[in-house]
Amino acid sequence: ATAAPPTAFNRIYHVAAADVAALQASAGPGRTKLEAFTAHLWQLYSRAATPRQDSCCMGVVVDGRGRLRPDGAMRPYFGNVLTIPYGAFGAADLRDMALADVADDVHRWVAEAATGEHFQGLVDWVEAQRPEPTVARAYIGGGDDDGSEGETASCVVSSGLRLPFGEVDFGWGRPAFASYHFPWPGGAGYVMPMPSARGGGDWVVYVHAAPEVVKVMEQEPTVFRAPVSSDIFG
């Protein structure tokens, strides 16, 4: 029997520092590199949306350690203290928006979640739900995914840009390359930018996404570039 086509691809891309800087400049003053990158990715999702997907949802993982305890007491905590704020737009509307407007929206909902008050409320809510399982709405497009008409293309961005991979040494030298692999089940995409181990501001970006999204990424002239050789890894 013929195997069913894959529902998601896993890819690793090289994103040059100059392309990251160009995105940030296009996103407008006061926007971070990650906000600009997320806005660009969100618009790529809108271009890849199928006829059944009339909206696109984008989430960003926000770390709560420093928000819950600004004194640094949670810095050595081993485990996740995360929230995933998200935004949603109609696919057609998102395609027509300027990158700066999309980045403004990303900044708004990330800033709303990046507070101690938000995380304390989240902790209280989780305690109240126990032992019932819960799931972040960003995974399911911001609402219930019941397979009806009006599906949502969704993705979550998790930043590994603060992880100092270039400084790690287990005794046989520093790494030439570091990336991620997280092919989670379900229909939501997952994208994780990480610093290139060689430094210089370049990124190595792991992508778990639907085939149509990967196709749109690889058709654009800049930003998402498949490594053509090992030279970019140092």
GROMACS .gro file of C-alpha atoms in nm:
model
  234
    1ALA     CA    1   0.000   0.000   0.000
    2THR     CA    2   0.113   0.353  -0.069
    3ALA     CA    3   0.219   0.539   0.242
    4ALA     CA    4   0.014   0.843   0.337
    5PRO     CA    5   0.187   1.176   0.273
    6PRO     CA    6   0.345   1.334   0.581
    7THR     CA    7   0.131   1.579   0.776
    8ALA     CA    8   0.436   1.776   0.890
    9PHE     CA    9   0.797   1.830   0.789
   10ASN     CA   10   1.096   1.889   1.015
   11ARG     CA   11   1.355   2.130   0.881
   12ILE     CA   12   1.660   2.323   0.998
   13TYR     CA   13   1.730   2.663   0.843
   14HIS     CA   14   2.012   2.913   0.859
   15VAL     CA   15   1.900   3.274   0.907
   16ALA     CA   16   2.172   3.533   0.850
   17ALA     CA   17   2.222   3.814   1.101
   18ALA     CA   18   2.167   4.068   0.822
   19ASP     CA   19   1.825   3.920   0.745
   20VAL     CA   20   1.729   3.929   1.112
   21ALA     CA   21   1.835   4.295   1.129
   22ALA     CA   22   1.637   4.376   0.814
   23LEU     CA   23   1.323   4.219   0.961
   24GLN     CA   24   1.368   4.416   1.282
   25ALA     CA   25   1.409   4.741   1.089
   26SER     CA   26   1.093   4.670   0.888
   27ALA     CA   27   0.899   4.592   1.206
   28GLY     CA   28   0.945   4.947   1.333
   29PRO     CA   29   1.106   5.113   1.635
   30GLY     CA   30   1.096   4.936   1.969
   31ARG     CA   31   1.037   4.589   1.829
   32THR     CA   32   1.266   4.302   1.923
   33LYS     CA   33   1.425   4.064   1.677
   34LEU     CA   34   1.200   3.783   1.798
   35GLU     CA   35   0.885   3.997   1.761
   36ALA     CA   36   0.984   4.088   1.405
   37PHE     CA   37   1.067   3.727   1.321
   38THR     CA   38   0.737   3.606   1.468
   39ALA     CA   39   0.542   3.865   1.269
   40HIS     CA   40   0.714   3.755   0.949
   41LEU     CA   41   0.645   3.389   1.025
   42TRP     CA   42   0.280   3.467   1.099
   43GLN     CA   43   0.241   3.626   0.757
   44LEU     CA   44   0.406   3.325   0.593
   45TYR     CA   45   0.144   3.107   0.761
   46SER     CA   46  -0.129   3.326   0.613
   47ARG     CA   47   0.020   3.279   0.266
   48ALA     CA   48   0.029   2.902   0.319
   49ALA     CA   49  -0.324   2.875   0.458
   50THR     CA   50  -0.542   2.620   0.279
   51PRO     CA   51  -0.891   2.714   0.154
   52ARG     CA   52  -1.040   2.561   0.471
   53GLN     CA   53  -0.811   2.763   0.698
   54ASP     CA   54  -0.969   3.107   0.717
   55SER     CA   55  -0.767   3.224   1.018
   56CYS     CA   56  -0.410   3.204   1.148
   57CYS     CA   57  -0.307   3.181   1.513
   58MET     CA   58   0.045   3.254   1.637
   59GLY     CA   59   0.172   3.195   1.991
   60VAL     CA   60   0.500   3.280   2.164
   61VAL     CA   61   0.643   3.097   2.465
   62VAL     CA   62   0.717   3.338   2.753
   63ASP     CA   63   0.938   3.234   3.047
   64GLY     CA   64   0.796   3.313   3.389
   65ARG     CA   65   1.093   3.262   3.621
   66GLY     CA   66   1.203   3.624   3.635
   67ARG     CA   67   0.843   3.749   3.632
   68LEU     CA   68   0.733   3.544   3.934
   69ARG     CA   69   1.053   3.609   4.128
   70PRO     CA   70   1.236   3.924   4.013
   71ASP     CA   71   1.495   3.860   4.285
   72GLY     CA   72   1.635   3.571   4.080
   73ALA     CA   73   1.530   3.301   4.328
   74MET     CA   74   1.388   3.085   4.046
   75ARG     CA   75   1.694   3.110   3.824
   76PRO     CA   76   1.824   2.762   3.921
   77TYR     CA   77   1.477   2.605   3.901
   78PHE     CA   78   1.483   2.300   3.674
   79GLY     CA   79   1.155   2.275   3.486
   80ASN     CA   80   0.918   2.481   3.279
   81VAL     CA   81   0.750   2.798   3.405
   82LEU     CA   82   0.585   2.904   3.082
   83THR     CA   83   0.284   3.072   2.931
   84ILE     CA   84   0.191   3.091   2.563
   85PRO     CA   85   0.007   3.411   2.473
   86TYR     CA   86  -0.128   3.422   2.120
   87GLY     CA   87  -0.301   3.630   1.859
   88ALA     CA   88  -0.531   3.542   1.571
   89PHE     CA   89  -0.620   3.714   1.244
   90GLY     CA   90  -0.812   3.621   0.936
   91ALA     CA   91  -0.570   3.479   0.680
   92ALA     CA   92  -0.673   3.730   0.412
   93ASP     CA   93  -0.641   4.024   0.652
   94LEU     CA   94  -0.300   3.907   0.770
   95ARG     CA   95  -0.167   3.883   0.415
   96ASP     CA   96  -0.262   4.245   0.349
   97MET     CA   97  -0.112   4.390   0.668
   98ALA     CA   98   0.221   4.568   0.688
   99LEU     CA   99   0.488   4.380   0.881
  100ALA     CA  100   0.507   4.665   1.133
  101ASP     CA  101   0.135   4.633   1.212
  102VAL     CA  102   0.168   4.258   1.265
  103ALA     CA  103   0.472   4.313   1.487
  104ASP     CA  104   0.274   4.568   1.691
  105ASP     CA  105   0.012   4.304   1.761
  106VAL     CA  106   0.274   4.045   1.858
  107HIS     CA  107   0.431   4.297   2.096
  108ARG     CA  108   0.093   4.374   2.253
  109TRP     CA  109  -0.005   4.022   2.353
  110VAL     CA  110   0.346   3.918   2.453
  111ALA     CA  111   0.377   4.224   2.681
  112GLU     CA  112   0.039   4.152   2.839
  113ALA     CA  113   0.157   3.804   2.941
  114ALA     CA  114   0.511   3.895   3.050
  115THR     CA  115   0.413   4.011   3.399
  116GLY     CA  116   0.428   3.862   3.745
  117GLU     CA  117   0.055   3.921   3.787
  118HIS     CA  118  -0.022   3.713   3.478
  119PHE     CA  119   0.195   3.424   3.593
  120GLN     CA  120   0.057   3.425   3.947
  121GLY     CA  121  -0.293   3.415   3.803
  122LEU     CA  122  -0.190   3.126   3.580
  123VAL     CA  123  -0.047   2.934   3.877
  124ASP     CA  124  -0.371   2.985   4.070
  125TRP     CA  125  -0.578   2.875   3.771
  126VAL     CA  126  -0.375   2.557   3.719
  127GLU     CA  127  -0.409   2.468   4.088
  128ALA     CA  128  -0.785   2.517   4.062
  129GLN     CA  129  -0.805   2.285   3.758
  130ARG     CA  130  -0.616   1.993   3.913
  131PRO     CA  131  -0.632   1.704   3.837
  132GLU     CA  132  -0.805   1.783   3.507
  133PRO     CA  133  -0.563   1.805   3.211
  134THR     CA  134  -0.540   2.138   3.032
  135VAL     CA  135  -0.391   2.260   2.706
  136ALA     CA  136  -0.275   2.600   2.585
  137ARG     CA  137  -0.525   2.751   2.342
  138ALA     CA  138  -0.245   2.846   2.105
  139TYR     CA  139  -0.202   2.474   2.025
  140ILE     CA  140  -0.556   2.455   1.890
  141GLY     CA  141  -0.582   2.787   1.712
  142GLY     CA  142  -0.718   2.985   2.004
  143GLY     CA  143  -1.035   2.778   2.040
  144ASP     CA  144  -1.188   2.436   1.999
  145ASP     CA  145  -1.068   2.244   1.696
  146ASP     CA  146  -1.374   2.038   1.609
  147GLY     CA  147  -1.290   1.984   1.243
  148SER     CA  148  -1.574   2.205   1.125
  149GLU     CA  149  -1.549   2.465   0.854
  150GLY     CA  150  -1.338   2.761   0.942
  151GLU     CA  151  -1.022   2.581   1.050
  152THR     CA  152  -0.726   2.768   1.193
  153ALA     CA  153  -0.360   2.738   1.095
  154SER     CA  154  -0.163   2.765   1.418
  155CYS     CA  155   0.201   2.781   1.525
  156VAL     CA  156   0.402   2.835   1.844
  157VAL     CA  157   0.742   3.008   1.854
  158SER     CA  158   0.980   2.922   2.137
  159SER     CA  159   1.303   3.118   2.160
  160GLY     CA  160   1.632   2.950   2.238
  161LEU     CA  161   1.828   3.266   2.161
  162ARG     CA  162   1.950   3.311   2.518
  163LEU     CA  163   2.090   2.959   2.543
  164PRO     CA  164   2.473   2.987   2.535
  165PHE     CA  165   2.546   2.686   2.317
  166GLY     CA  166   2.867   2.836   2.184
  167GLU     CA  167   3.009   2.834   2.537
  168VAL     CA  168   2.932   2.469   2.617
  169ASP     CA  169   3.233   2.238   2.644
  170PHE     CA  170   3.198   1.879   2.763
  171GLY     CA  171   3.569   1.819   2.736
  172TRP     CA  172   3.608   1.764   2.363
  173GLY     CA  173   3.572   2.122   2.247
  174ARG     CA  174   3.292   2.366   2.187
  175PRO     CA  175   3.006   2.266   1.955
  176ALA     CA  176   3.008   2.358   1.588
  177PHE     CA  177   2.630   2.318   1.566
  178ALA     CA  178   2.332   2.304   1.802
  179SER     CA  179   1.964   2.276   1.720
  180TYR     CA  180   1.639   2.126   1.838
  181HIS     CA  181   1.394   1.851   1.746
  182PHE     CA  182   1.039   1.858   1.878
  183PRO     CA  183   0.794   1.686   1.639
  184TRP     CA  184   0.491   1.712   1.865
  185PRO     CA  185   0.159   1.556   1.765
  186GLY     CA  186  -0.134   1.761   1.645
  187GLY     CA  187  -0.169   2.018   1.373
  188ALA     CA  188   0.011   2.317   1.526
  189GLY     CA  189   0.353   2.412   1.398
  190TYR     CA  190   0.654   2.465   1.622
  191VAL     CA  191   0.946   2.695   1.543
  192MET     CA  192   1.256   2.750   1.757
  193PRO     CA  193   1.530   2.998   1.664
  194MET     CA  194   1.864   2.942   1.834
  195PRO     CA  195   2.196   3.125   1.811
  196SER     CA  196   2.447   2.984   1.569
  197ALA     CA  197   2.725   2.816   1.764
  198ARG     CA  198   2.977   3.005   1.553
  199GLY     CA  199   2.844   3.340   1.676
  200GLY     CA  200   2.815   3.653   1.465
  201GLY     CA  201   2.443   3.699   1.517
  202ASP     CA  202   2.330   3.426   1.276
  203TRP     CA  203   2.044   3.198   1.379
  204VAL     CA  204   1.980   2.826   1.338
  205VAL     CA  205   1.603   2.776   1.320
  206TYR     CA  206   1.425   2.446   1.378
  207VAL     CA  207   1.087   2.419   1.204
  208HIS     CA  208   0.812   2.162   1.254
  209ALA     CA  209   0.534   2.264   1.017
  210ALA     CA  210   0.283   2.148   0.759
  211PRO     CA  211   0.422   2.080   0.410
  212GLU     CA  212   0.244   2.382   0.262
  213VAL     CA  213   0.406   2.610   0.521
  214VAL     CA  214   0.753   2.470   0.454
  215LYS     CA  215   0.696   2.523   0.082
  216VAL     CA  216   0.613   2.891   0.133
  217MET     CA  217   0.917   2.935   0.359
  218GLU     CA  218   1.150   2.789   0.099
  219GLN     CA  219   1.000   2.990  -0.187
  220GLU     CA  220   1.076   3.328  -0.030
  221PRO     CA  221   1.405   3.487  -0.137
  222THR     CA  222   1.539   3.567   0.212
  223VAL     CA  223   1.528   3.467   0.579
  224PHE     CA  224   1.468   3.090   0.571
  225ARG     CA  225   1.763   2.934   0.392
  226ALA     CA  226   1.847   2.567   0.396
  227PRO     CA  227   2.215   2.507   0.485
  228VAL     CA  228   2.397   2.443   0.157
  229SER     CA  229   2.713   2.319   0.329
  230SER     CA  230   2.861   2.267   0.672
  231ASP     CA  231   3.059   2.592   0.636
  232ILE     CA  232   2.792   2.797   0.816
  233PHE     CA  233   2.847   2.588   1.128
  234GLY     CA  234   3.212   2.690   1.158
   0.00000   0.00000   0.00000
